[in-house]
């Protein structure tokens, strides 16, 4: 019942999201077919601008970098309707999680960013997957078998993609930002469902900047640097679990007025609402079974789409796990 309530609650937003997304995808596809062969930079500027409109519908915080936001994502995300398509046109990198297939794809994608028109952010989740109790247990057992530090709050990083990113983009990327995210005890994990219900979540971020020129030069050095950061990150999260805060300078209650996203959301809501009313009146969709069936199909599509997004973005609950050392169970909290 809770899932059903969340889907029903999200449907008004979902309709705006769907219509905006489909329109954006059509514009992106047209630009890809017509403008990309003529000018990559012009394509990027136009697609970045229209993708920003799409992102502004989804969020209420803005950091003046939405059109330059890029992510390294798993391949299945590409097939997620509207959102996955929008990210593909906007230049996201989709991986098979098979290094033989991904190495060349990463190299060409990173090199494509060399002449990117403007600033950009590239987000890489070095763990390569979401953390679950089962995956954490596997990481702990692997660490024990290899004599590595046993993680309690993070997975062991997969460094090949990160090393490629650093080495290929070192000449034109000035810094790497190590971001650690934590939710205090007693607070729910953020989710699309909570967002749609307008339920707040408390999230702490620890961000540290490392100049690219200060990173090791060799592939092995960069890989070890990344692994060392995760050891530090694990200790930091362990301390956070005890104190509900990160050490160091902290900015509390950081907010950015959502004026631009609010204006875009209201404008699109008005446009699509007026358009829907005119469409219903023009074709008398409420006066015959064919019209009613078409409206029912649209509502069903909206409900399925929002259910898919809620489930796809849901984070797994974290729990206690245990690793085994020489056949003996060792509890790790």
Coordinates of C-alpha atoms in Angstrom, one line a residue:
X1 CA 0.0 0.0 0.0
X2 CA 2.9 2.4 0.8
X3 CA 4.3 1.9 -2.7
X4 CA 0.9 2.4 -4.3
X5 CA 0.4 5.6 -2.3
X6 CA 3.9 6.9 -3.4
X7 CA 3.1 6.2 -7.1
X8 CA -0.3 7.9 -6.9
X9 CA 1.2 10.9 -5.1
X10 CA 4.0 11.2 -7.7
X11 CA 1.7 11.0 -10.8
X12 CA 1.1 14.8 -11.2
X13 CA 4.8 15.4 -11.1
X14 CA 5.3 12.3 -13.2
X15 CA 3.1 13.6 -16.0
X16 CA 5.1 16.8 -16.2
X17 CA 8.3 14.8 -16.0
X18 CA 7.1 12.4 -18.8
X19 CA 5.9 15.1 -21.2
X20 CA 9.0 17.3 -20.6
X21 CA 11.3 14.3 -21.0
X22 CA 9.8 13.1 -24.2
X23 CA 9.9 16.6 -25.7
X24 CA 13.6 16.9 -24.6
X25 CA 14.4 13.5 -26.0
X26 CA 12.9 14.5 -29.4
X27 CA 14.9 17.7 -29.4
X28 CA 18.1 15.8 -28.4
X29 CA 17.5 13.2 -31.1
X30 CA 17.0 15.8 -33.8
X31 CA 20.2 17.7 -32.7
X32 CA 22.1 14.4 -32.8
X33 CA 21.0 13.6 -36.3
X34 CA 21.3 17.1 -37.8
X35 CA 23.8 19.2 -35.7
X36 CA 26.3 16.6 -34.4
X37 CA 27.7 15.7 -37.9
X38 CA 28.3 19.4 -38.6
X39 CA 29.6 20.7 -35.2
X40 CA 30.1 18.8 -32.0
X41 CA 30.5 21.9 -29.9
X42 CA 27.2 23.4 -31.2
X43 CA 25.5 20.1 -30.5
X44 CA 26.9 20.1 -26.9
X45 CA 25.8 23.6 -26.2
X46 CA 22.2 23.1 -27.4
X47 CA 21.8 19.6 -25.9
X48 CA 23.4 20.9 -22.6
X49 CA 20.9 23.8 -22.5
X50 CA 17.8 21.6 -23.1
X51 CA 19.0 18.9 -20.7
X52 CA 19.4 21.5 -18.1
X53 CA 15.7 22.3 -18.4
X54 CA 14.9 18.6 -17.9
X55 CA 17.1 18.4 -14.8
X56 CA 15.6 21.6 -13.4
X57 CA 12.2 19.9 -13.4
X58 CA 13.6 17.1 -11.3
X59 CA 15.5 19.1 -8.6
X60 CA 15.2 22.2 -6.5
X61 CA 18.9 22.9 -5.8
X62 CA 21.2 24.4 -8.5
X63 CA 24.9 24.7 -8.5
X64 CA 25.3 26.4 -11.9
X65 CA 26.7 23.3 -13.5
X66 CA 23.8 21.2 -14.6
X67 CA 24.4 21.5 -18.3
X68 CA 28.0 20.4 -17.7
X69 CA 27.2 17.5 -15.4
X70 CA 28.4 14.1 -16.7
X71 CA 28.3 10.7 -15.1
X72 CA 29.9 7.3 -15.5
X73 CA 26.9 4.9 -15.2
X74 CA 26.1 1.2 -15.7
X75 CA 24.9 0.3 -19.1
X76 CA 21.4 -0.7 -17.9
X77 CA 20.8 3.0 -17.0
X78 CA 20.9 3.9 -20.7
X79 CA 17.6 2.1 -21.2
X80 CA 15.7 3.8 -18.5
X81 CA 13.0 5.8 -20.3
X82 CA 13.5 9.5 -20.6
X83 CA 16.2 9.9 -17.9
X84 CA 18.6 7.4 -19.4
X85 CA 18.0 8.7 -22.9
X86 CA 18.5 12.3 -21.8
X87 CA 21.8 11.3 -20.2
X88 CA 23.0 9.4 -23.3
X89 CA 22.4 12.4 -25.6
X90 CA 24.1 14.6 -23.0
X91 CA 27.3 12.6 -23.0
X92 CA 27.1 10.2 -20.1
X93 CA 29.5 7.3 -20.2
X94 CA 27.7 3.9 -19.9
X95 CA 29.8 0.8 -18.9
X96 CA 29.4 -2.9 -19.4
X97 CA 31.4 -3.6 -16.2
X98 CA 33.8 -5.6 -18.4
X99 CA 37.2 -4.0 -18.7
X100 CA 37.9 -5.5 -22.1
X101 CA 34.8 -3.7 -23.5
X102 CA 35.0 -0.6 -21.3
X103 CA 38.7 0.4 -21.7
X104 CA 38.4 1.8 -25.2
X105 CA 35.0 3.3 -24.4
X106 CA 36.4 5.2 -21.4
X107 CA 39.4 6.4 -23.3
X108 CA 37.4 7.8 -26.2
X109 CA 34.7 9.3 -23.8
X110 CA 37.4 11.1 -21.7
X111 CA 39.2 12.4 -24.7
X112 CA 35.9 13.8 -26.1
X113 CA 35.8 16.1 -23.0
X114 CA 39.1 17.7 -23.9
X115 CA 37.4 20.3 -26.1
X116 CA 34.2 20.6 -24.1
X117 CA 32.7 24.1 -24.5
X118 CA 32.8 25.3 -20.9
X119 CA 33.2 23.8 -17.4
X120 CA 32.1 20.3 -16.6
X121 CA 31.8 17.8 -13.7
X122 CA 32.4 14.1 -14.3
X123 CA 31.0 11.9 -11.5
X124 CA 32.6 8.5 -11.0
X125 CA 31.3 6.0 -8.4
X126 CA 34.6 4.1 -8.0
X127 CA 32.9 1.2 -6.1
X128 CA 31.1 0.3 -9.3
X129 CA 27.9 -0.7 -7.6
X130 CA 25.6 0.1 -4.7
X131 CA 26.6 -1.3 -1.3
X132 CA 24.4 -4.0 0.2
X133 CA 25.2 -6.2 3.2
X134 CA 26.0 -9.1 0.8
X135 CA 28.4 -7.0 -1.3
X136 CA 30.0 -5.6 1.8
X137 CA 30.5 -9.1 3.2
X138 CA 32.1 -10.2 -0.1
X139 CA 34.5 -7.1 0.0
X140 CA 35.4 -7.9 3.6
X141 CA 36.2 -11.6 2.8
X142 CA 38.2 -10.5 -0.2
X143 CA 40.2 -8.0 2.0
X144 CA 40.9 -10.7 4.6
X145 CA 42.1 -13.2 1.9
X146 CA 44.5 -10.6 0.4
X147 CA 45.7 -9.2 3.7
X148 CA 44.2 -5.8 3.0
X149 CA 42.5 -3.4 5.5
X150 CA 39.0 -4.8 6.1
X151 CA 36.4 -2.2 5.3
X152 CA 33.3 -1.7 7.5
X153 CA 31.5 1.1 5.7
X154 CA 32.7 1.0 2.1
X155 CA 33.4 -1.4 -0.7
X156 CA 36.9 -1.9 -2.1
X157 CA 37.3 0.5 -5.1
X158 CA 37.6 -0.7 -8.6
X159 CA 40.5 1.5 -9.7
X160 CA 40.9 0.8 -13.5
X161 CA 38.2 3.3 -14.6
X162 CA 39.4 5.9 -12.1
X163 CA 43.0 5.5 -13.2
X164 CA 42.0 5.9 -16.8
X165 CA 40.0 9.1 -16.0
X166 CA 43.0 10.7 -14.2
X167 CA 45.6 9.8 -16.8
X168 CA 43.5 10.7 -19.9
X169 CA 42.1 14.0 -18.4
X170 CA 45.1 15.1 -16.3
X171 CA 46.1 17.7 -19.0
X172 CA 42.8 19.5 -18.9
X173 CA 41.2 18.7 -15.5
X174 CA 42.5 20.7 -12.6
X175 CA 41.2 18.7 -9.6
X176 CA 39.6 15.6 -8.2
X177 CA 37.0 16.0 -5.5
X178 CA 36.6 13.1 -3.0
X179 CA 33.0 13.2 -1.8
X180 CA 31.8 11.1 1.1
X181 CA 28.1 11.0 1.9
X182 CA 26.5 9.9 5.2
X183 CA 23.1 9.9 6.9
X184 CA 23.0 10.4 10.7
X185 CA 21.5 7.7 12.9
X186 CA 17.8 7.8 13.2
X187 CA 17.3 9.6 9.9
X188 CA 15.8 7.9 6.8
X189 CA 17.8 7.3 3.7
X190 CA 16.8 9.8 1.0
X191 CA 14.8 8.4 -1.9
X192 CA 12.6 9.6 -4.8
X193 CA 9.6 8.4 -2.8
X194 CA 10.4 10.7 0.1
X195 CA 11.2 13.6 -2.3
X196 CA 7.8 13.2 -4.0
X197 CA 6.1 13.1 -0.6
X198 CA 8.0 16.3 0.3
X199 CA 9.5 14.6 3.3
X200 CA 12.9 16.1 4.3
X201 CA 16.1 14.0 4.7
X202 CA 19.3 14.9 6.5
X203 CA 22.5 14.2 4.6
X204 CA 26.1 15.1 5.5
X205 CA 28.7 15.6 2.8
X206 CA 32.5 15.6 3.3
X207 CA 34.2 17.1 0.3
X208 CA 38.0 17.3 -0.2
X209 CA 39.8 18.8 -3.2
X210 CA 43.0 17.3 -4.6
X211 CA 44.9 19.1 -7.3
X212 CA 45.4 16.8 -10.3
X213 CA 49.1 17.8 -10.6
X214 CA 49.6 16.5 -7.1
X215 CA 48.5 13.0 -7.9
X216 CA 51.0 10.2 -8.6
X217 CA 52.2 9.9 -12.2
X218 CA 52.1 6.1 -12.7
X219 CA 49.0 4.0 -13.1
X220 CA 50.0 2.0 -10.1
X221 CA 50.5 5.1 -8.0
X222 CA 47.1 6.5 -8.9
X223 CA 45.4 3.2 -8.1
X224 CA 47.1 3.0 -4.7
X225 CA 46.2 6.6 -4.0
X226 CA 42.5 5.8 -4.7
X227 CA 42.6 2.7 -2.4
X228 CA 44.2 4.8 0.3
X229 CA 41.4 7.4 0.0
X230 CA 38.9 4.6 0.6
X231 CA 40.7 3.5 3.7
X232 CA 40.5 7.0 5.0
X233 CA 36.9 7.3 3.9
X234 CA 36.1 4.1 5.8
X235 CA 37.6 5.4 9.0
X236 CA 35.8 8.7 8.5
X237 CA 32.5 7.0 8.2
X238 CA 33.2 4.9 11.3
X239 CA 33.8 8.1 13.2
X240 CA 30.7 9.6 11.7
X241 CA 28.6 6.7 13.0
X242 CA 29.9 7.4 16.5
X243 CA 29.5 11.2 16.4
X244 CA 27.0 11.9 13.7
X245 CA 29.3 14.5 12.2
X246 CA 32.5 14.8 10.1
X247 CA 35.5 16.4 11.5
X248 CA 36.8 19.7 10.1
X249 CA 35.1 22.9 8.8
X250 CA 31.4 22.3 8.5
X251 CA 28.7 24.4 6.8
X252 CA 25.3 23.6 8.2
X253 CA 21.9 24.0 6.6
X254 CA 23.3 24.8 3.2
X255 CA 20.5 25.9 0.9
X256 CA 20.3 27.5 -2.5
X257 CA 17.1 29.3 -3.4
X258 CA 15.3 27.1 -6.1
X259 CA 14.0 30.1 -8.0
X260 CA 15.1 29.0 -11.5
X261 CA 13.9 25.4 -11.1
X262 CA 10.6 26.6 -9.6
X263 CA 10.0 29.0 -12.5
X264 CA 10.7 26.3 -15.0
X265 CA 8.5 23.8 -13.2
X266 CA 5.6 26.2 -13.0
X267 CA 5.9 27.4 -16.6
X268 CA 6.0 23.8 -17.9
X269 CA 3.1 22.8 -15.7
X270 CA 1.0 25.6 -17.1
X271 CA 1.9 24.9 -20.7
X272 CA 1.2 21.2 -20.4
X273 CA -2.0 21.7 -18.4
X274 CA -3.4 24.1 -21.0
X275 CA -2.3 21.8 -23.8
X276 CA -4.0 18.8 -22.2
X277 CA -7.2 20.7 -21.7
X278 CA -7.2 21.9 -25.3
X279 CA -6.4 18.4 -26.5
X280 CA -9.2 16.8 -24.5
X281 CA -11.7 19.4 -25.8
X282 CA -10.5 19.3 -29.4
X283 CA -10.9 15.6 -29.8
X284 CA -13.7 15.1 -27.2
X285 CA -11.6 12.5 -25.4
X286 CA -14.1 12.3 -22.5
X287 CA -17.1 11.6 -24.6
X288 CA -16.2 8.3 -26.2
X289 CA -14.6 5.0 -25.2
X290 CA -11.6 5.5 -27.5
X291 CA -10.8 8.8 -25.9
X292 CA -11.2 7.5 -22.4
X293 CA -9.1 4.5 -23.3
X294 CA -6.3 6.8 -24.5
X295 CA -6.4 8.8 -21.3
X296 CA -6.4 5.7 -19.2
X297 CA -3.3 4.5 -21.2
X298 CA -1.5 7.8 -20.5
X299 CA -2.3 7.5 -16.8
X300 CA -1.1 3.9 -16.7
X301 CA 2.1 4.8 -18.5
X302 CA 2.7 7.6 -16.1
X303 CA 2.1 5.3 -13.1
X304 CA 4.4 2.6 -14.4
X305 CA 7.1 5.1 -15.2
X306 CA 7.1 6.6 -11.7
X307 CA 7.0 3.2 -10.1
X308 CA 10.1 2.2 -12.2
X309 CA 12.0 5.4 -11.1
X310 CA 11.1 4.9 -7.4
X311 CA 12.3 1.3 -7.4
X312 CA 15.3 2.0 -9.6
X313 CA 16.6 4.7 -7.3
X314 CA 15.8 3.1 -4.0
X315 CA 18.9 2.5 -1.9
X316 CA 19.3 -0.8 -0.1
X317 CA 19.0 -0.9 3.7
X318 CA 22.4 -1.3 5.4
X319 CA 22.8 -3.9 8.1
X320 CA 25.4 -5.8 10.1
X321 CA 27.5 -8.3 8.3
X322 CA 30.3 -10.7 9.3
X323 CA 33.4 -11.9 7.6
X324 CA 35.3 -15.2 8.2
X325 CA 38.9 -15.4 9.1
X326 CA 40.4 -18.9 9.0
X327 CA 36.9 -20.3 9.4
X328 CA 36.0 -18.2 12.4
X329 CA 33.2 -15.7 12.2
X330 CA 34.1 -12.1 12.9
X331 CA 31.3 -9.6 13.4
X332 CA 31.8 -6.3 11.7
X333 CA 29.3 -3.5 12.4

